[in-house]
Coordinates of C-alpha atoms (C1' of nucleotides) in Angstrom, one line a residue:
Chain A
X1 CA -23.8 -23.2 10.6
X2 CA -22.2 -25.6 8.3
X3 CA -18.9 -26.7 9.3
X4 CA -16.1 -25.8 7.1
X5 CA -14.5 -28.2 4.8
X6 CA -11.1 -29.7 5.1
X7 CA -10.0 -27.1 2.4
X8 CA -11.3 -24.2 4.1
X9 CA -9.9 -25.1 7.2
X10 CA -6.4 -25.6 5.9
X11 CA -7.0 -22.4 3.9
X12 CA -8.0 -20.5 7.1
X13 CA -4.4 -21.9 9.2
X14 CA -2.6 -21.0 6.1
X15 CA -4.0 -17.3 5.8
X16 CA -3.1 -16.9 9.9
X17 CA -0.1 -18.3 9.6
X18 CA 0.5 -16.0 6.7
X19 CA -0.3 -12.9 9.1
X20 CA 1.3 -14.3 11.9
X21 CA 4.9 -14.0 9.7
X22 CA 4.3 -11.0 8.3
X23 CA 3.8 -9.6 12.3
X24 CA 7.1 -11.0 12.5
X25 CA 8.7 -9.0 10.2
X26 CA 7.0 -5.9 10.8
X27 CA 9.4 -5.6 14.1
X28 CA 12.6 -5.8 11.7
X29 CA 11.4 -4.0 8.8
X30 CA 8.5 -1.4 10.0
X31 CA 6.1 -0.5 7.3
X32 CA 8.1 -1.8 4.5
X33 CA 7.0 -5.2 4.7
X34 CA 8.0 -7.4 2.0
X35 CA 5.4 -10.1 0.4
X36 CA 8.4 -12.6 -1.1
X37 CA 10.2 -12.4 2.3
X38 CA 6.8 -13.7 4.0
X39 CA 6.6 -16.1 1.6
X40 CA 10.2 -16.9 1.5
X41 CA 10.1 -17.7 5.7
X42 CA 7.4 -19.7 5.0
X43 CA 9.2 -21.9 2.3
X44 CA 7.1 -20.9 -0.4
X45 CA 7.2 -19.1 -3.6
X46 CA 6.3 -15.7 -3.4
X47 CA 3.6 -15.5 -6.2
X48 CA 1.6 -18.1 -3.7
X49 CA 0.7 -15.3 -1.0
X50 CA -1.7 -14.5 -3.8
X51 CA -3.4 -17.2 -3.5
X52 CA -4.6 -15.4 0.1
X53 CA -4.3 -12.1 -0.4
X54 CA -4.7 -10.0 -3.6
X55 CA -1.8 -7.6 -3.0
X56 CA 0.6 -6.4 -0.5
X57 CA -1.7 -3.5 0.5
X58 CA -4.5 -5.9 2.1
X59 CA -2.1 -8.0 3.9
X60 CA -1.2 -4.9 5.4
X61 CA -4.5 -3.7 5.8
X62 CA -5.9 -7.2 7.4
X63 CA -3.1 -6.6 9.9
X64 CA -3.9 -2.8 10.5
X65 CA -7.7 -4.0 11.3
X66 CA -6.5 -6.9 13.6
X67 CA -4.1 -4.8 15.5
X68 CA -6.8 -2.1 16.4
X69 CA -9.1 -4.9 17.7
X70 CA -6.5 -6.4 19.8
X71 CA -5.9 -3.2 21.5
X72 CA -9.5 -2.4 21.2
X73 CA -9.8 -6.3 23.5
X74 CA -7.3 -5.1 25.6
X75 CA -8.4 -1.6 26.9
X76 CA -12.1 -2.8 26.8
X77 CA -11.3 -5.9 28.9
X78 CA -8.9 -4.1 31.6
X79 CA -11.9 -1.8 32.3
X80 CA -14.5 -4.2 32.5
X81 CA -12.7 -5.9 35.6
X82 CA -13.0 -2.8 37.5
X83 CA -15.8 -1.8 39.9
X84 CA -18.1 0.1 37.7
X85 CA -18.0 2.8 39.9
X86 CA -14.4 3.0 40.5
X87 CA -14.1 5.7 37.9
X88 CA -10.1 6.4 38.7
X89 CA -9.5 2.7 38.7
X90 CA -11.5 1.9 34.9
X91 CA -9.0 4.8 33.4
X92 CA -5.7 4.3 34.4
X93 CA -6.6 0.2 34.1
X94 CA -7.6 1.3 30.6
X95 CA -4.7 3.4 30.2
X96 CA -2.7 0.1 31.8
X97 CA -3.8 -1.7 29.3
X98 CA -2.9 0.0 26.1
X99 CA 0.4 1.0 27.4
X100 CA 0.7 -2.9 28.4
X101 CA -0.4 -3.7 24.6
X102 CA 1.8 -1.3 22.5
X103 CA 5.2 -3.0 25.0
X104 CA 4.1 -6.0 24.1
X105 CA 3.7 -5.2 20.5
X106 CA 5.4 -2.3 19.6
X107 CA 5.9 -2.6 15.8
X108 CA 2.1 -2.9 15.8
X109 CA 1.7 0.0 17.5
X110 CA 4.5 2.1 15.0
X111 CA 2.0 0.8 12.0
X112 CA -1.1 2.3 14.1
X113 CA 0.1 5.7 15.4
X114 CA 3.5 5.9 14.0
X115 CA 3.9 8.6 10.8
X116 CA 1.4 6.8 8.3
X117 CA 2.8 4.7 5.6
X118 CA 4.2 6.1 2.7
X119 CA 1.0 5.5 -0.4
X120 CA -1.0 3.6 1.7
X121 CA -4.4 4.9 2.5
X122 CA -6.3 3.2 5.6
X123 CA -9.7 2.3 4.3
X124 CA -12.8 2.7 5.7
X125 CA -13.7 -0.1 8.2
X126 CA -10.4 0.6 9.7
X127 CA -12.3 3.8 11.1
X128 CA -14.8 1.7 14.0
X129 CA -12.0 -0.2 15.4
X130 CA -9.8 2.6 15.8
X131 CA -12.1 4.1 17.7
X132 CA -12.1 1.8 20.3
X133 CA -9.8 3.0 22.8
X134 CA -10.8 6.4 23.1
X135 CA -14.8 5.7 23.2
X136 CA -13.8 3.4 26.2
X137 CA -12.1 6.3 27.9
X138 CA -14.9 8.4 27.4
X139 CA -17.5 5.8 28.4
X140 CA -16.2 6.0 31.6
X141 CA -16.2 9.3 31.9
X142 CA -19.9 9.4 30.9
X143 CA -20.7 7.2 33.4
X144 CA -19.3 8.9 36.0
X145 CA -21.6 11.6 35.1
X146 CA -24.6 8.8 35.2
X147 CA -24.3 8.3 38.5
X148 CA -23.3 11.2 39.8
X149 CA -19.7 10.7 40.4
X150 CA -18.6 13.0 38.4
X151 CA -19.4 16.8 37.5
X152 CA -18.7 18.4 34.2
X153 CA -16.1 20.9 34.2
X154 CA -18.2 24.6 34.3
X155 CA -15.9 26.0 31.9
X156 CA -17.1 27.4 28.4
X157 CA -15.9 26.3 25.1
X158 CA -14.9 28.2 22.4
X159 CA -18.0 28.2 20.2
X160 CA -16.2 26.0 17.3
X161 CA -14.9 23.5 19.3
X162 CA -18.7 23.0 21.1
X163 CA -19.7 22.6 17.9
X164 CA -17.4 20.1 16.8
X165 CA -17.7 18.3 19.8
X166 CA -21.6 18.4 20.5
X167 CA -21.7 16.4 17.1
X168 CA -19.2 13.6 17.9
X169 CA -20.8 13.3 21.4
X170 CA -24.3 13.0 19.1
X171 CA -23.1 9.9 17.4
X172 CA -21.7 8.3 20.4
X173 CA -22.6 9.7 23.8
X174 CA -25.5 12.0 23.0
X175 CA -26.1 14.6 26.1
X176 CA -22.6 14.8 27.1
X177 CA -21.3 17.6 28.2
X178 CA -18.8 19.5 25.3
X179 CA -16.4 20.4 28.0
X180 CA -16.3 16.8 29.8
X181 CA -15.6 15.0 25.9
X182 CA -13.1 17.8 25.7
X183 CA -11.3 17.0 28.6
X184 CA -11.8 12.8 27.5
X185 CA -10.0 13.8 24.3
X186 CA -7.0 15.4 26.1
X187 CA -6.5 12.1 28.4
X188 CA -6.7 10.0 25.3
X189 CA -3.9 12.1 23.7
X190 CA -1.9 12.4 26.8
X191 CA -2.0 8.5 26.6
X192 CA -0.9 8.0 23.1
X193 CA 2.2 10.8 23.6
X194 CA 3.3 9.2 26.7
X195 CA 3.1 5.5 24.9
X196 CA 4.8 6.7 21.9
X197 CA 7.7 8.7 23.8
X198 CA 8.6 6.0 25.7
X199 CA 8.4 3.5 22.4
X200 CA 10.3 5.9 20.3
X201 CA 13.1 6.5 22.5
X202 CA 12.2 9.7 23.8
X203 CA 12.2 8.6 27.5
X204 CA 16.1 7.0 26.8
X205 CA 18.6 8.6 28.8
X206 CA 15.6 10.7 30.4
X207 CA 13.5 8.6 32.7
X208 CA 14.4 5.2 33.5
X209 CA 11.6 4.0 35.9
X210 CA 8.9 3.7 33.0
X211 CA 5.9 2.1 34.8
X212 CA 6.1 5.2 37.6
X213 CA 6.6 7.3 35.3
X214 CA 3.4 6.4 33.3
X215 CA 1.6 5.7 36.8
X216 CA 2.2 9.2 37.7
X217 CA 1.4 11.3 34.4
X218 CA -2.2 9.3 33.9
X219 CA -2.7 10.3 37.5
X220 CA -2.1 14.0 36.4
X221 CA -4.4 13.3 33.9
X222 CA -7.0 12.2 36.1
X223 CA -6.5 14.8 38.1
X224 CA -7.5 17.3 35.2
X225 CA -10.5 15.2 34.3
X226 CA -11.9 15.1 37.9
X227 CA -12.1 11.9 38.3
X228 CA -12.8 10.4 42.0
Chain B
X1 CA 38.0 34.7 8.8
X2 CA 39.0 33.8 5.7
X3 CA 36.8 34.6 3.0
X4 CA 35.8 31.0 1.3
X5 CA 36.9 30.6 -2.3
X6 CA 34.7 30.4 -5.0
X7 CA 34.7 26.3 -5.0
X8 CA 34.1 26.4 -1.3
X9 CA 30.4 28.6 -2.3
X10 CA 29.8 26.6 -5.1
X11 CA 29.8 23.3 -3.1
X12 CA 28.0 25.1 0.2
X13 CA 25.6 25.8 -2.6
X14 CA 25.2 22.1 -3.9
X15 CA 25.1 20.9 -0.6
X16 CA 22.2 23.2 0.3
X17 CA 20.6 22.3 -3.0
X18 CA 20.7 18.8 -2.2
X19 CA 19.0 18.7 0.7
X20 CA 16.2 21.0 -0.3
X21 CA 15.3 18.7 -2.9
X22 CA 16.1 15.7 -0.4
X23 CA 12.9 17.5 2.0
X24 CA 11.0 17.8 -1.0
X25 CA 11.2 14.1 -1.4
X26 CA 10.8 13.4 2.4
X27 CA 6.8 15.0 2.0
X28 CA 5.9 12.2 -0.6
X29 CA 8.4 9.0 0.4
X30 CA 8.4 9.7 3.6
X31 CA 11.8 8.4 4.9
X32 CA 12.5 6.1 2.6
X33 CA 14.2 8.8 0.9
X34 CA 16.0 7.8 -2.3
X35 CA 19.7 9.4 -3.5
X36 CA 19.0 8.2 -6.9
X37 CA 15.6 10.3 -6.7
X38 CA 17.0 13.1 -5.4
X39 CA 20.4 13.2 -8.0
X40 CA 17.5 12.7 -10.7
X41 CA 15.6 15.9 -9.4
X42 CA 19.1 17.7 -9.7
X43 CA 20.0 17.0 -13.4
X44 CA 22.9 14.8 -11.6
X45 CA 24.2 11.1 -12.3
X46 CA 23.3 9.4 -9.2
X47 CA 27.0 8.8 -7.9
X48 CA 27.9 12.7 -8.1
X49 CA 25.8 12.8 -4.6
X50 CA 28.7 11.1 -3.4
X51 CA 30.8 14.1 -3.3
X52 CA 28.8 15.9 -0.9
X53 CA 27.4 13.4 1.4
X54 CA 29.2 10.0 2.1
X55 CA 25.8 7.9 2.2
X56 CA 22.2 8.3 2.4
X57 CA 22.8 8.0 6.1
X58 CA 24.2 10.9 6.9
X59 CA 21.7 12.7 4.2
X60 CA 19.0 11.9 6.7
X61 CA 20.8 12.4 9.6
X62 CA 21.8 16.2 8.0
X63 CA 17.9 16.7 7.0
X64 CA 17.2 15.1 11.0
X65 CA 19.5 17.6 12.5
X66 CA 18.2 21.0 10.9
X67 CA 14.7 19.8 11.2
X68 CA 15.3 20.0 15.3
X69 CA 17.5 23.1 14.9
X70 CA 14.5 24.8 12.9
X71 CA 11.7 23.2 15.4
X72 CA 13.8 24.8 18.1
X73 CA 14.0 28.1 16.6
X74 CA 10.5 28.3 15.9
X75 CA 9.7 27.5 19.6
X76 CA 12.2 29.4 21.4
X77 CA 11.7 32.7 19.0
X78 CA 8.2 32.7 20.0
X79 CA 9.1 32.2 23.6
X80 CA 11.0 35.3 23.5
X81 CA 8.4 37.5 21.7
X82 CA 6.1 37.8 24.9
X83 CA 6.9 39.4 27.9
X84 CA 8.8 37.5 30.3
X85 CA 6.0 37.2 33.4
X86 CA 3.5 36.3 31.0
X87 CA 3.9 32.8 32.1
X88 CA 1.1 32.0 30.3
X89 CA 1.2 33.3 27.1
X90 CA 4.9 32.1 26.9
X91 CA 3.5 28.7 26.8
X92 CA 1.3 29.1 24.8
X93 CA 3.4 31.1 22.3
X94 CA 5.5 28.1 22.2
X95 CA 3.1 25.3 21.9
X96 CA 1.3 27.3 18.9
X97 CA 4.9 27.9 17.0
X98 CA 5.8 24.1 17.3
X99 CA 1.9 23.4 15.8
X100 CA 3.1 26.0 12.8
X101 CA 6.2 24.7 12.1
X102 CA 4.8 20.9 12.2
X103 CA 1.9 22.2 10.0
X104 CA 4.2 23.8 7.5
X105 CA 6.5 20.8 7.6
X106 CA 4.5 18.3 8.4
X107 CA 7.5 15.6 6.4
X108 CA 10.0 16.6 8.6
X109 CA 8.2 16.8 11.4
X110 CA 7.1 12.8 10.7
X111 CA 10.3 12.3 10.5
X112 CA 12.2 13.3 13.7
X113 CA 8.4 12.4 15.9
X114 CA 7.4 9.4 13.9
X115 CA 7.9 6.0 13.4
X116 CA 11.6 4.8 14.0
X117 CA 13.2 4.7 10.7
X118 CA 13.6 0.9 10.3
X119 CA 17.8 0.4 10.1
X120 CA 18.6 4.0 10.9
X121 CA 20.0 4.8 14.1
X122 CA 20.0 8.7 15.3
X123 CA 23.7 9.5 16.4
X124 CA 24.3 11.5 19.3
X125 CA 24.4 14.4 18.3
X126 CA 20.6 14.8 17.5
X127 CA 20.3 14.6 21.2
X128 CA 21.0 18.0 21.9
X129 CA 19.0 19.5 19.7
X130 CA 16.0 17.6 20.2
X131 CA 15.4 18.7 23.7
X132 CA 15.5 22.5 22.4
X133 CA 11.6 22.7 22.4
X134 CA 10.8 20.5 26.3
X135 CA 13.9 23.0 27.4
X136 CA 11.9 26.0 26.7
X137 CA 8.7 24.6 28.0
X138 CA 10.3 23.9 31.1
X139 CA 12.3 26.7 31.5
X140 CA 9.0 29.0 31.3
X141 CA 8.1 27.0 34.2
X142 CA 11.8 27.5 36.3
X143 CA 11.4 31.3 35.4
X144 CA 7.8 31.5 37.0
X145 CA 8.7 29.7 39.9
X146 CA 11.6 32.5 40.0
X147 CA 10.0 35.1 40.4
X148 CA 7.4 33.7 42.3
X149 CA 4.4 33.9 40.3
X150 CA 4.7 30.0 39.8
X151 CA 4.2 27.7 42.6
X152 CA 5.1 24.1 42.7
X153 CA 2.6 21.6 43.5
X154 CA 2.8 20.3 46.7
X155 CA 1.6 16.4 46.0
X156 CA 4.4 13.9 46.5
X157 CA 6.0 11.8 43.7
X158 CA 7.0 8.0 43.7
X159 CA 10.5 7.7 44.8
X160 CA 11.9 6.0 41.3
X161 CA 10.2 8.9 39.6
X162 CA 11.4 11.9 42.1
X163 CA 14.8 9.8 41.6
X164 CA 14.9 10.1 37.5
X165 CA 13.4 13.7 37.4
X166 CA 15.7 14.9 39.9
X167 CA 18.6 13.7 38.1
X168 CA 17.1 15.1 35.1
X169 CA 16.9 18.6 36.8
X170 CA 20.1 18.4 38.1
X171 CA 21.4 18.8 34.5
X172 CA 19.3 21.3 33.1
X173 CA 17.2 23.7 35.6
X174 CA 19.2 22.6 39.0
X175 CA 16.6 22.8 41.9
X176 CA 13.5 22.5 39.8
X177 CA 10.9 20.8 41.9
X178 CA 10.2 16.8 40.6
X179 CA 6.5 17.5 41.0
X180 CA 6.8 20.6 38.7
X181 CA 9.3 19.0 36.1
X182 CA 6.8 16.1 35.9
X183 CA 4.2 18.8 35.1
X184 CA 6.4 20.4 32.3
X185 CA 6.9 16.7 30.9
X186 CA 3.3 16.0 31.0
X187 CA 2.8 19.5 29.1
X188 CA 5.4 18.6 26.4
X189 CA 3.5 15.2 26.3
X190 CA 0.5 16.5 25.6
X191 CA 1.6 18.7 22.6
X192 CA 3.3 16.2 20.2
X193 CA -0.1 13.9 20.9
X194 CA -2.1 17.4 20.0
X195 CA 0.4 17.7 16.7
X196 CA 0.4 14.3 15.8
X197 CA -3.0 13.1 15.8
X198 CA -3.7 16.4 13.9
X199 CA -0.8 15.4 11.3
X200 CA -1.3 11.5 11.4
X201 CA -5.2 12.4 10.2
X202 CA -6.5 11.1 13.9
X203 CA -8.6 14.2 14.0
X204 CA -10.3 13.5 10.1
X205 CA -14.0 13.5 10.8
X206 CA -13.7 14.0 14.7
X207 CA -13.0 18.0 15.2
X208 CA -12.5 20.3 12.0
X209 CA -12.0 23.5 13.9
X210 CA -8.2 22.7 14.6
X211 CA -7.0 26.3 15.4
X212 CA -9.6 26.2 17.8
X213 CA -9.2 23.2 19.5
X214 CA -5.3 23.2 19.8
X215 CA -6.2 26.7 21.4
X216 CA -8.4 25.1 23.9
X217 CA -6.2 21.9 24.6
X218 CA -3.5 23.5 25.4
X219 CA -5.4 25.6 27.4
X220 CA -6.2 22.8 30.0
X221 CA -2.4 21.9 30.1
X222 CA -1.7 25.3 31.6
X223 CA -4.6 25.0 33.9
X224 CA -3.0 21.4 34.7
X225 CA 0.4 23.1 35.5
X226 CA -0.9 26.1 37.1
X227 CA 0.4 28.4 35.2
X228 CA -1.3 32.3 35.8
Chain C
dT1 C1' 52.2 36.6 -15.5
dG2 C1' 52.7 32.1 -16.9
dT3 C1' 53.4 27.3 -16.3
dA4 C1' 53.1 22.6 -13.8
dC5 C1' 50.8 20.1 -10.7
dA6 C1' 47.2 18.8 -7.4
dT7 C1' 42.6 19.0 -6.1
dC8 C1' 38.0 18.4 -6.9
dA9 C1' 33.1 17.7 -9.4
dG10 C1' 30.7 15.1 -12.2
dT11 C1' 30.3 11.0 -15.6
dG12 C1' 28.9 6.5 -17.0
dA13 C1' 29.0 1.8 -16.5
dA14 C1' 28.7 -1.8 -13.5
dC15 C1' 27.7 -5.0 -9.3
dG16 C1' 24.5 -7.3 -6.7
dC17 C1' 20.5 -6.9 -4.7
dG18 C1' 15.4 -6.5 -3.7
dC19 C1' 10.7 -5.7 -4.9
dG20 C1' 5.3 -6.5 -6.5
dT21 C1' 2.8 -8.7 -9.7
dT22 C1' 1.3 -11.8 -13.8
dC23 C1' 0.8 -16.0 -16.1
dA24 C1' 0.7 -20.7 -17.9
dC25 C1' 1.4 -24.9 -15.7
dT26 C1' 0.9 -29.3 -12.6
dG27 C1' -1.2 -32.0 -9.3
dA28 C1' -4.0 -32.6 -5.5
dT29 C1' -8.6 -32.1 -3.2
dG30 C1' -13.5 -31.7 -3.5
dT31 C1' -18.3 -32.2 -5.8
dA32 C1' -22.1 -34.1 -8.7
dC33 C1' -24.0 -37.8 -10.8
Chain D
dT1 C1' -19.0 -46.8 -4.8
dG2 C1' -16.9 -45.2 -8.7
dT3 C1' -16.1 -42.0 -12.3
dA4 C1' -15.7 -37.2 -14.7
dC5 C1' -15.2 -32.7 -14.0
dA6 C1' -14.4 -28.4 -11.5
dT7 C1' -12.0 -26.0 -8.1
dC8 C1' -8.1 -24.7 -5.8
dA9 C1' -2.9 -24.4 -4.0
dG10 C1' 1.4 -24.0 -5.1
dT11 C1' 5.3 -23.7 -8.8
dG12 C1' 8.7 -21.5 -11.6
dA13 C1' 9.9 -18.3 -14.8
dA14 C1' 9.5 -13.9 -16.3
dC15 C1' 8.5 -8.6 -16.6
dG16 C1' 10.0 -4.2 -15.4
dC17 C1' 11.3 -1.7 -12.0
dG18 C1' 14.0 0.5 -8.2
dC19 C1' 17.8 0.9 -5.0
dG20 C1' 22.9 2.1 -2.6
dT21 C1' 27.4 2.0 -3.6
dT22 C1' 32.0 1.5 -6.1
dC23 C1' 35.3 2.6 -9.5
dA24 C1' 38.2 4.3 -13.3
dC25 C1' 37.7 8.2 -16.0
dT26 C1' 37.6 13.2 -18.0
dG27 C1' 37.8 18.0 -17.6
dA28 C1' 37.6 22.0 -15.1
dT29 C1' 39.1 24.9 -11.1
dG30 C1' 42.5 26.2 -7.9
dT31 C1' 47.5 26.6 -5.9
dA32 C1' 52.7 27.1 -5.7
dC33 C1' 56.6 28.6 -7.8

DNA sequence: TGTACATCAGTGAACGCGCGTTCACTGATGTAC
DNA sequence: TGTACATCAGTGAACGCGCGTTCACTGATGTAC
């Protein structure tokens, strides 16, 4: 590995520093973010930020990619530092964590699972880190069923919806069971409504103790999975 | 009731014109919903909007406001087509109607369930019609606990939480047990995640048979409530 | 039934602002010999 | 070690566009007598 020049270190600082504005203004402005106001806070002329980024839309984009890996970081770490076989612990530590995340950086989140931006289209390689979260839930769920802590639910599927699942399990979890992914799916989508209630001001006036709250609805959650 | 004059119809009729070419706009701007656009799209100079709405501001809030009112109709009209101990297939009824109407209006929906509209503040008066479609859900649940075909679960919630729902009950459904108002929330929880990551494309690639899989989600929600 | 006046809808121009992106340029930093 | 050339960062002006909102105005529709 050959270290990087003067110039390409200066240019790397500059193309953080770049991001780390343009976060900034993402909490004021939302989606709209505007290249000459980046450039403007940084006390340079807006036509520079080309210099670092071809247009708007990749700015956006490079944030979009570094948001999902920094919640991806998050949710992965909080369940690594629970007792592998602590199967209740790993998901609401997981679901801890990306409630913990979006709090801390909520108009990240909004750009993640907020109503998608007007003409932007989320390319490709924003698909794998996306991912992240959920295929964390569900890893715990499948190993739970490893080791024998946890049973699949006996229930049958509808025949579409084993299909459709018994080919996303094949890509990522082959052998697990339709119904068990099924019931992963519902936890991960109970975790992003309850995030984005609370974010959006749907819990204002409503419930005022969030953390309990949220404590208390993954439990249900668990509860549905099964999990010990 | 005195019969409006002709200039009273006429502007009714403008107004009404207005905002179905405002929601047109709304599916491909999202929010960031332009008068100029919109008095372009009517054959209008872009001031003459002025005479119906006093800013863009109370456009949105106007196109906020019947968007809840027709979400609630949806829900609550579909509550009412099933027969009242069907506990059941009330809730489901009303889960599939708000899926519908977010389908068919899948702007609008965005709007009142997405992102927070960066500047835009909902006034009070959105309140009460938001909480139409939870209402409903809910009240299925105080109507099977009624008549006895609905028991509450007996687990025990954290005090702050008992606390917040119990004052929450105490306005709406007066004696509803926490543990079951919890439930209902966690319900109503689960189906804007369901909607939304259907809408906001979190489903592309991962499950096409929607219908199906809606059916079958919120099919573990009622098992998770209890409902018969 | 007709006239005088008030109300209202819509016009067109303007204010003041912001935006993304391109382009020719200067001056500094790096590279090859 | 020094020089010649290439690369790169940042400038400033410009293009062409869009926006919300205000204001004085014309002309039509309604109302009171």
């Amino acid at each position: 590995m050959v270290a990087p020049s003067l110039r390409a270190r200066v240019r790397a600082g500059m193309i953080n520093e770049i991001k780390v504005v343009a976060r900034r203004h993402l909490a004021t402005d939302g989606a709209n973010l505007s290249l000459r106001a980046v450039a403007r806070d940084m006390g340079m002329v807006s036509s520079a930020i080309y210099r670092y980024f071809p247009s708007r839309d990749d700015l956006l984009t490079a944030l979009i990619l570094e948001a999902y890996d920094a919640l991806g970081d998050a949710v992965e770490t909080a369940d690594a530092a629970v007792a592998r076989d602590d199967l209740r612990g790993r998901w609401r530590a997981a679901c801890r964590a990306a409630r913990a995340w979006a709090l801390a950086n909520p108009a990240e989140y909004a750009l993640l699972y907020g109503s998608p931006v007007p003409g932007y289209a989320a390319p490709e390689d924003t698909v794998a880190p996306a991912a992240r979260p959920p295929l964390t839930l569900v890893g715990i769920l499948r190993d739970g069923l490893a080791d024998g802590r946890l049973s699949p639910p006996d229930e049958d599927l509808p025949e579409p919806v084993r299909t459709d699942l018994a080919e996303l399990a094949a890509g990522y979890f082959p052998g697990l069971p339709e119904a068990l992914l099924a019931r992963g799916m519902a936890g991960w989508t109970q975790l992003f409504g309850l995030i984005s209630f609370e974010l959006f001001g749907r819990l204002n006036g409503v419930v005022s103790h969030r953390d309990e709250y949220f404590e208390h609805q993954t439990g249900l959650m668990a509860d549905l999975i099964g999990l010990p």
